[in-house]
Every structure is written in structure tokens, then in C-alpha cells.
Short mmCIF file of C-alpha atoms in Angstrom, two decimals:
data_model
loop_
_atom_site.label_atom_id
_atom_site.label_comp_id
_atom_site.label_asym_id
_atom_site.label_seq_id
_atom_site.Cartn_x
_atom_site.Cartn_y
_atom_site.Cartn_z
CA UNK A 1 11.21 31.09 2.81
CA UNK A 2 12.50 31.98 6.30
CA UNK A 3 10.46 33.57 9.08
CA UNK A 4 12.47 36.76 8.54
CA UNK A 5 11.50 36.82 4.87
CA UNK A 6 7.85 36.18 5.73
CA UNK A 7 8.02 38.99 8.27
CA UNK A 8 8.84 41.35 5.42
CA UNK A 9 5.73 40.27 3.53
CA UNK A 10 2.65 42.48 3.81
CA UNK A 11 -0.83 40.93 3.64
CA UNK A 12 -3.99 43.02 3.51
CA UNK A 13 -7.21 41.49 4.82
CA UNK A 14 -10.38 43.23 3.68
CA UNK A 15 -13.22 42.69 6.15
CA UNK A 16 -13.06 42.40 9.92
CA UNK A 17 -15.65 39.68 10.35
CA UNK A 18 -14.95 36.25 11.80
CA UNK A 19 -13.25 34.94 8.64
CA UNK A 20 -10.98 37.96 8.26
CA UNK A 21 -9.99 37.95 11.92
CA UNK A 22 -9.25 34.21 11.89
CA UNK A 23 -7.12 34.51 8.76
CA UNK A 24 -5.21 37.50 10.15
CA UNK A 25 -4.62 35.69 13.45
CA UNK A 26 -3.20 32.67 11.62
CA UNK A 27 -1.03 34.82 9.38
CA UNK A 28 0.52 36.94 12.15
CA UNK A 29 1.21 33.81 14.16
CA UNK A 30 3.23 32.58 11.19
CA UNK A 31 5.35 35.70 10.98
CA UNK A 32 3.50 37.74 8.36
CA UNK A 33 2.72 41.46 8.69
CA UNK A 34 -1.05 41.89 8.40
CA UNK A 35 -3.37 44.87 8.14
CA UNK A 36 -7.14 44.42 8.48
CA UNK A 37 -9.39 46.99 6.78
CA UNK A 38 -12.94 47.05 8.17
CA UNK A 39 -15.56 49.36 6.68
CA UNK A 40 -17.67 49.52 9.83
CA UNK A 41 -16.84 50.86 13.25
CA UNK A 42 -16.74 47.49 15.00
CA UNK A 43 -15.33 44.03 14.29
CA UNK A 44 -17.08 40.68 14.19
CA UNK A 45 -19.57 40.94 11.34
CA UNK A 46 -22.74 39.12 12.38
CA UNK A 47 -21.18 38.50 15.80
CA UNK A 48 -21.47 42.21 16.64
CA UNK A 49 -23.24 42.93 19.92
CA UNK A 50 -25.39 45.46 21.73
CA UNK A 51 -25.80 46.00 25.45
CA UNK A 52 -28.89 44.72 27.25
CA UNK A 53 -29.19 44.93 31.01
CA UNK A 54 -25.49 45.60 31.53
CA UNK A 55 -24.31 42.66 29.42
CA UNK A 56 -23.51 42.13 25.74
CA UNK A 57 -25.72 40.11 23.41
CA UNK A 58 -25.33 39.43 19.68
CA UNK A 59 -27.45 41.34 17.16
CA UNK A 60 -28.00 38.01 15.35
CA UNK A 61 -28.57 34.94 17.56
CA UNK A 62 -25.63 32.59 17.98
CA UNK A 63 -24.85 29.25 19.59
CA UNK A 64 -22.39 26.42 19.05
CA UNK A 65 -22.83 22.74 18.30
CA UNK A 66 -20.66 19.98 19.76
CA UNK A 67 -19.21 19.46 16.30
CA UNK A 68 -17.93 23.06 16.13
CA UNK A 69 -14.46 21.95 17.15
CA UNK A 70 -12.54 24.72 15.35
CA UNK A 71 -14.17 27.63 17.16
CA UNK A 72 -14.17 25.70 20.45
CA UNK A 73 -10.42 25.17 20.20
CA UNK A 74 -9.89 28.83 19.29
CA UNK A 75 -11.96 30.00 22.26
CA UNK A 76 -9.86 27.75 24.49
CA UNK A 77 -6.60 29.07 23.01
CA UNK A 78 -7.72 32.66 23.62
CA UNK A 79 -8.37 31.93 27.30
CA UNK A 80 -12.18 31.81 27.38
CA UNK A 81 -12.79 28.09 27.74
CA UNK A 82 -14.17 28.48 31.27
CA UNK A 83 -16.81 30.87 29.94
CA UNK A 84 -18.11 28.36 27.40
CA UNK A 85 -21.29 26.79 28.76
CA UNK A 86 -23.03 23.72 27.31
CA UNK A 87 -26.70 23.86 28.10
CA UNK A 88 -29.80 21.89 27.09
CA UNK A 89 -31.92 23.68 24.53
CA UNK A 90 -35.69 23.50 24.20
CA UNK A 91 -36.83 23.30 20.60
CA UNK A 92 -40.35 23.22 19.22
CA UNK A 93 -42.42 23.63 16.09
CA UNK A 94 -45.25 26.14 15.78
CA UNK A 95 -48.26 25.40 13.60
CA UNK A 96 -51.66 27.12 13.58
CA UNK A 97 -51.28 28.72 17.03
CA UNK A 98 -50.13 25.45 18.60
CA UNK A 99 -46.61 24.71 19.85
CA UNK A 100 -45.29 21.17 19.42
CA UNK A 101 -42.18 20.50 21.57
CA UNK A 102 -39.30 18.71 19.85
CA UNK A 103 -36.91 17.97 22.70
CA UNK A 104 -36.71 14.19 22.44
CA UNK A 105 -37.66 11.40 20.06
CA UNK A 106 -41.03 10.85 21.75
CA UNK A 107 -42.09 14.40 20.90
CA UNK A 108 -42.12 13.48 17.23
CA UNK A 109 -44.76 10.85 17.92
CA UNK A 110 -46.96 13.57 19.45
CA UNK A 111 -46.76 15.75 16.35
CA UNK A 112 -50.31 15.04 15.18
CA UNK A 113 -50.22 17.45 12.24
CA UNK A 114 -49.37 14.39 10.15
CA UNK A 115 -50.20 10.69 10.37
CA UNK A 116 -48.26 8.35 12.63
CA UNK A 117 -46.74 6.80 9.51
CA UNK A 118 -45.49 10.23 8.37
CA UNK A 119 -44.09 10.92 11.83
CA UNK A 120 -42.10 7.71 11.71
CA UNK A 121 -40.79 8.61 8.26
CA UNK A 122 -39.76 12.06 9.49
CA UNK A 123 -37.81 10.50 12.35
CA UNK A 124 -36.23 7.70 10.34
CA UNK A 125 -35.11 10.09 7.60
CA UNK A 126 -33.46 12.35 10.17
CA UNK A 127 -31.66 9.37 11.69
CA UNK A 128 -30.52 8.21 8.28
CA UNK A 129 -28.98 11.59 7.48
CA UNK A 130 -27.37 11.78 10.92
CA UNK A 131 -25.40 8.59 10.34
CA UNK A 132 -24.77 9.01 6.62
CA UNK A 133 -21.45 10.82 6.30
CA UNK A 134 -21.28 10.50 2.51
CA UNK A 135 -22.77 13.89 1.69
CA UNK A 136 -21.17 13.96 -1.76
CA UNK A 137 -23.78 11.56 -3.11
CA UNK A 138 -26.43 14.25 -2.50
CA UNK A 139 -24.75 16.78 -4.78
CA UNK A 140 -26.81 17.65 -7.83
CA UNK A 141 -30.03 16.61 -6.10
CA UNK A 142 -32.90 18.77 -4.88
CA UNK A 143 -33.77 18.59 -1.19
CA UNK A 144 -37.47 18.93 -2.01
CA UNK A 145 -37.39 15.85 -4.26
CA UNK A 146 -35.50 13.76 -1.68
CA UNK A 147 -37.85 14.78 1.13
CA UNK A 148 -40.96 14.01 -0.90
CA UNK A 149 -39.56 10.60 -1.85
CA UNK A 150 -38.37 9.45 1.57
CA UNK A 151 -40.62 11.39 3.96
CA UNK A 152 -43.70 11.88 1.80
CA UNK A 153 -45.80 14.81 0.64
CA UNK A 154 -47.59 15.33 3.95
CA UNK A 155 -44.36 15.52 5.96
CA UNK A 156 -42.88 17.83 3.35
CA UNK A 157 -45.90 20.17 3.39
CA UNK A 158 -46.22 20.18 7.19
CA UNK A 159 -42.57 20.62 8.14
CA UNK A 160 -39.93 21.16 5.48
CA UNK A 161 -41.69 23.04 2.70
CA UNK A 162 -42.52 26.07 4.88
CA UNK A 163 -39.00 26.09 6.33
CA UNK A 164 -37.31 25.98 2.91
CA UNK A 165 -39.75 28.50 1.47
CA UNK A 166 -39.25 30.94 4.35
CA UNK A 167 -35.48 30.72 4.07
CA UNK A 168 -35.00 30.71 0.30
CA UNK A 169 -38.12 32.36 -1.13
CA UNK A 170 -38.76 31.59 -4.80
CA UNK A 171 -35.74 29.25 -4.90
CA UNK A 172 -36.98 26.82 -2.23
CA UNK A 173 -37.83 23.91 -4.54
CA UNK A 174 -34.29 23.93 -5.99
CA UNK A 175 -32.22 23.95 -2.77
CA UNK A 176 -29.37 21.45 -2.62
CA UNK A 177 -29.87 18.15 -0.84
CA UNK A 178 -26.22 18.35 0.28
CA UNK A 179 -27.06 21.59 2.12
CA UNK A 180 -30.12 19.95 3.73
CA UNK A 181 -28.00 16.97 4.80
CA UNK A 182 -25.65 19.37 6.58
CA UNK A 183 -28.46 20.99 8.56
CA UNK A 184 -29.76 17.65 9.86
CA UNK A 185 -26.32 16.16 10.48
CA UNK A 186 -25.23 19.18 12.48
CA UNK A 187 -28.26 19.28 14.76
CA UNK A 188 -27.94 15.63 15.74
CA UNK A 189 -24.21 16.10 16.37
CA UNK A 190 -25.05 18.12 19.50
CA UNK A 191 -26.78 15.17 21.15
CA UNK A 192 -24.93 12.65 23.29
CA UNK A 193 -27.10 9.87 21.89
CA UNK A 194 -30.13 9.19 19.73
CA UNK A 195 -32.58 9.72 22.59
CA UNK A 196 -30.56 12.38 24.42
CA UNK A 197 -31.55 16.02 24.56
CA UNK A 198 -29.66 18.52 22.48
CA UNK A 199 -26.97 20.61 24.17
CA UNK A 200 -25.75 23.84 22.65
CA UNK A 201 -22.81 26.05 23.56
CA UNK A 202 -22.75 29.74 24.42
CA UNK A 203 -19.95 32.00 25.58
CA UNK A 204 -21.11 33.74 28.74
CA UNK A 205 -20.82 37.46 28.24
CA UNK A 206 -21.37 36.96 24.47
CA UNK A 207 -19.14 35.76 21.66
CA UNK A 208 -17.76 39.27 21.49
CA UNK A 209 -15.30 38.12 24.16
CA UNK A 210 -13.30 36.00 21.76
CA UNK A 211 -13.70 38.52 18.93
CA UNK A 212 -12.08 41.18 21.12
CA UNK A 213 -9.37 38.73 22.15
CA UNK A 214 -8.67 37.87 18.50
CA UNK A 215 -8.21 41.54 17.64
CA UNK A 216 -5.96 42.05 20.68
CA UNK A 217 -3.85 38.99 19.78
CA UNK A 218 -3.44 40.22 16.20
CA UNK A 219 -2.31 43.64 17.36
CA UNK A 220 -0.04 42.19 20.03
CA UNK A 221 1.70 40.23 17.27
CA UNK A 222 2.31 43.51 15.41
CA UNK A 223 -0.75 43.22 13.18
CA UNK A 224 -2.78 46.34 12.40
CA UNK A 225 -6.56 46.72 12.63
CA UNK A 226 -8.14 49.71 10.90
CA UNK A 227 -11.89 50.33 11.24
CA UNK A 228 -14.20 52.86 9.56
CA UNK A 229 -12.15 52.44 6.40
CA UNK A 230 -13.68 51.46 3.07
CA UNK A 231 -11.56 49.79 0.41
CA UNK A 232 -12.52 51.40 -2.88
CA UNK A 233 -10.22 49.63 -5.33
CA UNK A 234 -7.78 46.71 -5.53
CA UNK A 235 -4.57 47.75 -7.26
CA UNK A 236 -2.61 45.43 -9.56
CA UNK A 237 0.41 45.48 -11.87
CA UNK A 238 1.04 42.81 -14.51
CA UNK A 239 -1.69 40.58 -13.02
CA UNK A 240 -0.11 40.76 -9.55
CA UNK A 241 -1.86 42.40 -6.61
CA UNK A 242 0.16 45.37 -5.39
CA UNK A 243 -2.10 47.17 -2.97
CA UNK A 244 -5.39 48.93 -2.43
CA UNK A 245 -7.00 52.35 -2.41
CA UNK A 246 -9.02 53.13 0.70
CA UNK A 247 -10.96 56.03 2.12
CA UNK A 248 -11.49 57.12 5.70
CA UNK A 249 -13.54 60.18 6.64
CA UNK A 250 -13.26 61.44 3.05
CA UNK A 251 -9.49 61.06 2.88
CA UNK A 252 -8.21 58.72 0.14
CA UNK A 253 -4.94 56.83 0.54
CA UNK A 254 -3.10 53.98 -1.17
CA UNK A 255 -1.44 51.09 0.67
CA UNK A 256 0.87 48.42 -0.71
CA UNK A 257 0.83 44.68 -0.03
CA UNK A 258 2.27 41.43 -1.32
CA UNK A 259 -0.97 39.49 -0.96
CA UNK A 260 -4.60 40.29 -0.22
CA UNK A 261 -7.49 38.31 1.23
CA UNK A 262 -11.00 39.66 0.61
CA UNK A 263 -13.65 38.36 3.01
CA UNK A 264 -16.56 40.59 1.99
CA UNK A 265 -19.76 39.36 0.33
CA UNK A 266 -19.34 38.64 -3.36
CA UNK A 267 -21.17 41.75 -4.58
CA UNK A 268 -18.83 44.01 -2.59
CA UNK A 269 -15.80 42.14 -3.93
CA UNK A 270 -17.11 42.70 -7.46
CA UNK A 271 -17.33 46.45 -6.80
CA UNK A 272 -13.61 46.69 -6.05
CA UNK A 273 -12.09 43.78 -7.99
CA UNK A 274 -9.76 44.43 -10.95
CA UNK A 275 -10.82 43.67 -14.56
CA UNK A 276 -8.59 40.59 -14.63
CA UNK A 277 -10.97 39.02 -12.13
CA UNK A 278 -14.26 40.36 -13.45
CA UNK A 279 -13.54 39.69 -17.14
CA UNK A 280 -12.67 36.02 -16.67
CA UNK A 281 -14.35 32.66 -16.09
CA UNK A 282 -13.80 33.35 -12.39
CA UNK A 283 -15.84 36.54 -12.77
CA UNK A 284 -18.60 34.54 -14.44
CA UNK A 285 -18.75 32.34 -11.34
CA UNK A 286 -19.10 35.44 -9.19
CA UNK A 287 -22.00 36.61 -11.35
CA UNK A 288 -23.99 33.45 -10.50
CA UNK A 289 -24.06 34.18 -6.75
CA UNK A 290 -27.47 34.97 -5.34
CA UNK A 291 -28.16 36.02 -1.77
CA UNK A 292 -31.19 36.23 0.45
CA UNK A 293 -31.40 39.04 2.97
CA UNK A 294 -31.16 37.94 6.60
CA UNK A 295 -32.94 39.97 9.25
CA UNK A 296 -33.93 39.86 12.89
CA UNK A 297 -36.44 41.85 14.84
CA UNK A 298 -34.87 41.85 18.30
CA UNK A 299 -37.19 42.59 21.21
CA UNK A 300 -36.27 43.08 24.86
CA UNK A 301 -39.31 42.21 26.97
CA UNK A 302 -40.22 42.57 30.61
CA UNK A 303 -41.43 38.94 30.73
CA UNK A 304 -41.03 35.71 28.72
CA UNK A 305 -42.87 35.27 25.45
CA UNK A 306 -42.81 31.46 25.77
CA UNK A 307 -40.78 28.71 27.42
CA UNK A 308 -39.13 27.65 24.13
CA UNK A 309 -35.62 28.54 23.00
CA UNK A 310 -35.83 27.63 19.30
CA UNK A 311 -39.33 27.78 17.79
CA UNK A 312 -39.61 26.89 14.11
CA UNK A 313 -42.57 28.57 12.40
CA UNK A 314 -44.39 26.41 9.83
CA UNK A 315 -47.43 28.49 8.86
CA UNK A 316 -46.75 29.66 5.32
CA UNK A 317 -48.12 33.14 5.91
CA UNK A 318 -45.65 33.75 8.76
CA UNK A 319 -43.35 36.73 8.07
CA UNK A 320 -40.52 35.12 10.08
CA UNK A 321 -39.09 31.61 9.93
CA UNK A 322 -37.92 31.09 13.51
CA UNK A 323 -38.35 32.65 16.94
CA UNK A 324 -35.29 32.41 19.19
CA UNK A 325 -35.90 33.28 22.82
CA UNK A 326 -32.33 33.73 24.00
CA UNK A 327 -33.27 33.99 27.67
CA UNK A 328 -34.82 30.54 27.57
CA UNK A 329 -31.26 29.37 26.93
CA UNK A 330 -29.18 31.88 28.94
CA UNK A 331 -30.88 33.10 32.12
CA UNK A 332 -32.51 36.52 32.05
CA UNK A 333 -30.58 37.19 35.27
CA UNK A 334 -27.54 37.71 33.02
CA UNK A 335 -29.38 40.69 31.51
CA UNK A 336 -30.82 42.29 34.66
CA UNK A 337 -34.12 40.45 34.30
CA UNK A 338 -34.71 41.40 30.66
CA UNK A 339 -36.05 38.79 28.25
CA UNK A 340 -34.47 38.73 24.78
CA UNK A 341 -36.30 37.40 21.71
CA UNK A 342 -35.20 37.28 18.06
CA UNK A 343 -37.67 36.94 15.17
CA UNK A 344 -35.59 35.77 12.21
CA UNK A 345 -36.52 36.23 8.60
CA UNK A 346 -34.99 35.73 5.16
CA UNK A 347 -36.13 37.71 2.16
CA UNK A 348 -35.61 38.17 -1.56
CA UNK A 349 -33.37 41.12 -2.53
CA UNK A 350 -36.34 43.23 -3.65
CA UNK A 351 -38.47 42.59 -0.54
CA UNK A 352 -39.73 45.98 0.70
CA UNK A 353 -39.81 44.68 4.28
CA UNK A 354 -36.02 44.96 4.49
CA UNK A 355 -36.29 48.74 4.05
CA UNK A 356 -38.84 49.33 6.80
CA UNK A 357 -38.26 50.88 10.21
CA UNK A 358 -38.34 48.79 13.36
CA UNK A 359 -41.76 50.24 14.22
CA UNK A 360 -43.15 49.28 10.81
CA UNK A 361 -41.73 45.75 11.04
CA UNK A 362 -43.17 45.33 14.53
CA UNK A 363 -46.61 46.39 13.27
CA UNK A 364 -46.45 43.66 10.62
CA UNK A 365 -45.17 41.02 13.03
CA UNK A 366 -47.56 41.77 15.93
CA UNK A 367 -50.50 39.53 14.84
CA UNK A 368 -48.11 36.64 14.23
CA UNK A 369 -46.32 37.06 17.56
CA UNK A 370 -49.75 36.81 19.18
CA UNK A 371 -50.11 33.37 17.59
CA UNK A 372 -47.22 32.30 19.80
CA UNK A 373 -48.68 33.99 22.88
CA UNK A 374 -52.16 35.56 22.55
CA UNK A 375 -51.49 37.68 25.66
CA UNK A 376 -48.49 39.41 24.11
CA UNK A 377 -48.82 43.17 24.28
CA UNK A 378 -46.65 45.99 22.99
CA UNK A 379 -46.40 47.25 26.56
CA UNK A 380 -44.15 44.25 27.31
CA UNK A 381 -41.47 45.72 25.05
CA UNK A 382 -38.64 47.61 26.73
CA UNK A 383 -36.39 47.97 23.67
CA UNK A 384 -36.50 46.97 20.00
CA UNK A 385 -34.15 46.84 17.02
CA UNK A 386 -34.33 45.65 13.44
CA UNK A 387 -31.05 44.35 12.00
CA UNK A 388 -30.47 43.28 8.40
CA UNK A 389 -27.70 41.71 6.34
CA UNK A 390 -28.19 41.87 2.58
CA UNK A 391 -25.77 38.97 2.02
CA UNK A 392 -26.93 36.87 4.94
CA UNK A 393 -27.73 33.61 3.14
CA UNK A 394 -26.35 32.39 -0.19
CA UNK A 395 -28.91 30.59 -2.31
CA UNK A 396 -27.51 27.06 -2.25
CA UNK A 397 -29.32 25.42 -5.15
CA UNK A 398 -28.74 21.86 -6.36
CA UNK A 399 -26.05 22.92 -8.84
CA UNK A 400 -24.32 25.30 -6.43
CA UNK A 401 -21.32 23.00 -6.01
CA UNK A 402 -20.45 23.47 -9.70
CA UNK A 403 -20.20 27.25 -9.34
CA UNK A 404 -18.14 27.76 -6.16
CA UNK A 405 -15.12 29.97 -6.95
CA UNK A 406 -11.78 28.81 -5.52
CA UNK A 407 -10.04 30.94 -2.92
CA UNK A 408 -7.26 31.77 -5.39
CA UNK A 409 -8.44 34.31 -7.97
CA UNK A 410 -6.92 34.82 -11.45
CA UNK A 411 -4.81 37.69 -10.05
CA UNK A 412 -1.63 36.48 -8.38
CA UNK A 413 -1.67 37.19 -4.66
CA UNK A 414 -5.43 37.95 -4.54
CA UNK A 415 -7.73 35.60 -2.61
CA UNK A 416 -11.44 35.43 -1.76
CA UNK A 417 -13.01 33.77 1.29
CA UNK A 418 -16.67 34.38 2.06
CA UNK A 419 -19.82 32.48 2.99
CA UNK A 420 -20.44 31.26 -0.56
CA UNK A 421 -17.38 28.99 -0.21
CA UNK A 422 -18.30 27.22 3.05
CA UNK A 423 -20.33 24.50 1.26
CA UNK A 424 -21.52 21.90 2.09
CA UNK A 425 -21.80 23.28 5.61
CA UNK A 426 -23.99 26.29 6.24
CA UNK A 427 -22.72 29.67 7.35
CA UNK A 428 -21.63 29.83 10.98
CA UNK A 429 -18.76 30.85 13.20
CA UNK A 430 -17.04 27.46 13.16
CA UNK A 431 -16.88 27.10 9.39
CA UNK A 432 -16.06 30.77 8.83
CA UNK A 433 -13.06 30.43 11.14
CA UNK A 434 -11.99 27.18 9.49
CA UNK A 435 -12.20 28.84 6.09
CA UNK A 436 -10.13 31.79 7.34
CA UNK A 437 -7.42 29.39 8.52
CA UNK A 438 -7.44 27.51 5.22
CA UNK A 439 -7.23 30.69 3.16
CA UNK A 440 -4.33 31.86 5.34
CA UNK A 441 -2.53 28.57 4.71
CA UNK A 442 -2.91 29.09 0.95
CA UNK A 443 -1.42 32.56 1.26
CA UNK A 444 1.48 31.29 3.38
CA UNK A 445 2.20 28.50 0.91
CA UNK A 446 2.17 30.90 -2.04
CA UNK A 447 4.35 33.46 -0.26
CA UNK A 448 6.85 30.76 0.61
CA UNK A 449 6.86 29.35 -2.93
CA UNK A 450 5.68 31.93 -5.47
CA UNK A 451 6.02 29.38 -8.26
CA UNK A 452 3.25 27.28 -6.70
#
């Protein structure tokens, strides 16, 4: 198919998050007409921002690893490479009011919550996973079983059990070892050597810079971006996608297309998908998807809470799994002297906490924040928000790899790309962008050769 013929093809992208924007960018750069439909008022998904001290900061914390080559290359291509800073991060573990730094290998030896033998096993297991690239052999295995076998019960109880439990709730014992491998492998990939300190990347001025540039590039290439528009139904004829029905400010309209990429969470896709998808083996795969809520209590303080950037919480009664003090990574001077702290939590779908106001959440969190810094006082708080995402974290159990739906659905011309298909890597900007590019390539191939 010629570029002229591709130019006459219309592709609808549902969802203006990172995956949808990346796919649209790739499609328009290959001569396809694209329209993005975003339900909310802003683009970027979890990379949305708010203003603090005259600068933008993400509503959910973000950073890059050295291995995030796809997003790094995209940032460079969009003209923001000079704004990408690689900075040392200070990580630590919190247990029973005490903070244990984990900046270098020697810090592990000082972690006296477990025996010296357990500390060595914790370190050796991490090194093993860092240099073991054969993640496929971990499919079908539980992370909890592997950790208990190779690290031991004490290391599991002190470090990894509370982390898995906080992130996955009732499912924590069944989480995939392949997923756990990815978490360890990724963290070590941002070190220049075994004993080197970790360096993480951040786009000065926030990652919104490249999101805005993506949208501008799409529109400059004759793509269309429509916000505040909900897609209510996917339209088909003879098992071929033909368009969609959308609503904006109460006005309902139909739009036609030759292909469609849906990048919403699975439950939203199920609400609008045609029967040919839902009443099929593909639909059965969609029914198996389970999500945990993701949330952050974001506080803007008049002083630091601690001197740690990434603080993993290991007390099992903690209502949040990690504390991320952004301004221990990016200077508070960037935010007019304000100090920005995220308290991250994951919760089961029926957890009442996700329905509470920011004031109610803060009341629950206050005693636990004081475990980090006993002097913490509500008077330190200048601003506060509570952000949630009901599809923030897919439950990646040990049989998850058997239930991942392909990007091509049973309806010709209809595709799905969301965070349940990133496996074995975890959700993140880099892999969401990579998935958007790959889905776009599938669409281009099928448009060029419909028989494929």
C-alpha cells in the first residue's frame, strides 16, 4: 500500500495516555490519519501534572531507569534531551520507626533486622537476578516460593512479604516470579556497576514537557486530538470495525474509521466492546483481568520530611507501601522552596480508603508518617491532594502469562493495548511507549496487507 493510500486510512485511538499518544505519533509519522479520543480534559494519563511553586510536577511520582531506552530516545527526538537529568537517588527501607539506607552494597550488611547470613542471601539473590536474563524460566512460578527457597523465611518476612502484600493485597502469595525478576533486574540496570550508586532520570520541568510535545507533533502531522469526549460504543459491520459513537457535553455523534486502537483499562474496553469480542475466547481472557487500585497522598510541605528519596515501608500495618520525597531527588528550589512528598498505596477494589477525602486519608496516615519523622506536624503542610487510579496495577499472578490477550482482537481492525499486556515488565512510561509503537506497527501492517 502506498503512502497516499495510507493517508486515506482513518485510525481512531481511544485514550490519550502515554500508550495512545505514542501509537498515534507513530501512525501519523507513517502517513495515517489519526484521531485521539480522550475522556478527560488533559492528556498523559498517570503522567498528568499539577502546579507547585510555579513549576509542574506529576500527580503520580515518575522517574526513568538507564534501561528505559525507548522513552529516552523519544524525549531526545522531541527536543528535550538537554532537560533530561541523571541524578543519584537515595533509597532506604523503613522498619519499626527506623530507617535503613540502601544506597550501596555495604548498606545491606548494616540491615540488622535479619541475620548476617540472611543479609548475604538477600544480596546474592539480587545479584543473581540482575545478571540472569532468562526470565522465561520463571514463568509459572510464584515469587513467594522462590524468595523463601533462595533467600529464606526471615528475609522474606522482613523485606519482600510486606512489599508484595502491600502492593497486591490478598493475591501477594501468588504473584509471578517473572514479574519479580523484572523489578530487580530493572533497579540494578540504573547502576554503572555492582557497587555503584543508582542514578535515575527526570525531565526538568516534569514529564509533561514531552507529553505536550507529542500532542503538538501529532497535530502538526494533521492528526486530531479530542479531549473531554467519552467513547460510548465501538461500531462494527460484518465483524469489521467501522467507527465509534462518542459523547461530548451531552451531544452524541458517530465517527467512522478503518482501524481502532483502544488503550483504556480492560474494564472500560469491556463496557464499549462489541459482542464479537465479549462473547468469544478473547472475551474470556478479558474477564480474568484483576486490578489493584493505585493511589497517592501528595503533600507539599514547608520543610523536608526526611533525607530519603525512595523509602520502602516494611511494617505490615502501614497503610502505604512507599514514601517518595521528590524534592530529595529534584531540588526544592525548582518549586519555590516547597517540599513534595508522595505516599503511595495499592488497594483491593472494595477498599473503602479509595473513596475517602484527602482530609480523611491524611487523618489515617498521620500516625504512620510520624514513624518516619516523629516531629512531623500538620502545620508543615501547605497543600494536599489524594489521587487514585482504579486500574493502576494489574494483578500479575504466576499464571498471568497464560491469560494475556493479544493486541489483535477477534474483530478485524480492532486492537487493544493496555498495561495488562506489558508483561514481563511492569507498568511504566518506557514500556507503555514501546507497546504503543508495537501496536501501531501491527495496525500499519494490517492496513497495508488486509489479508494478513
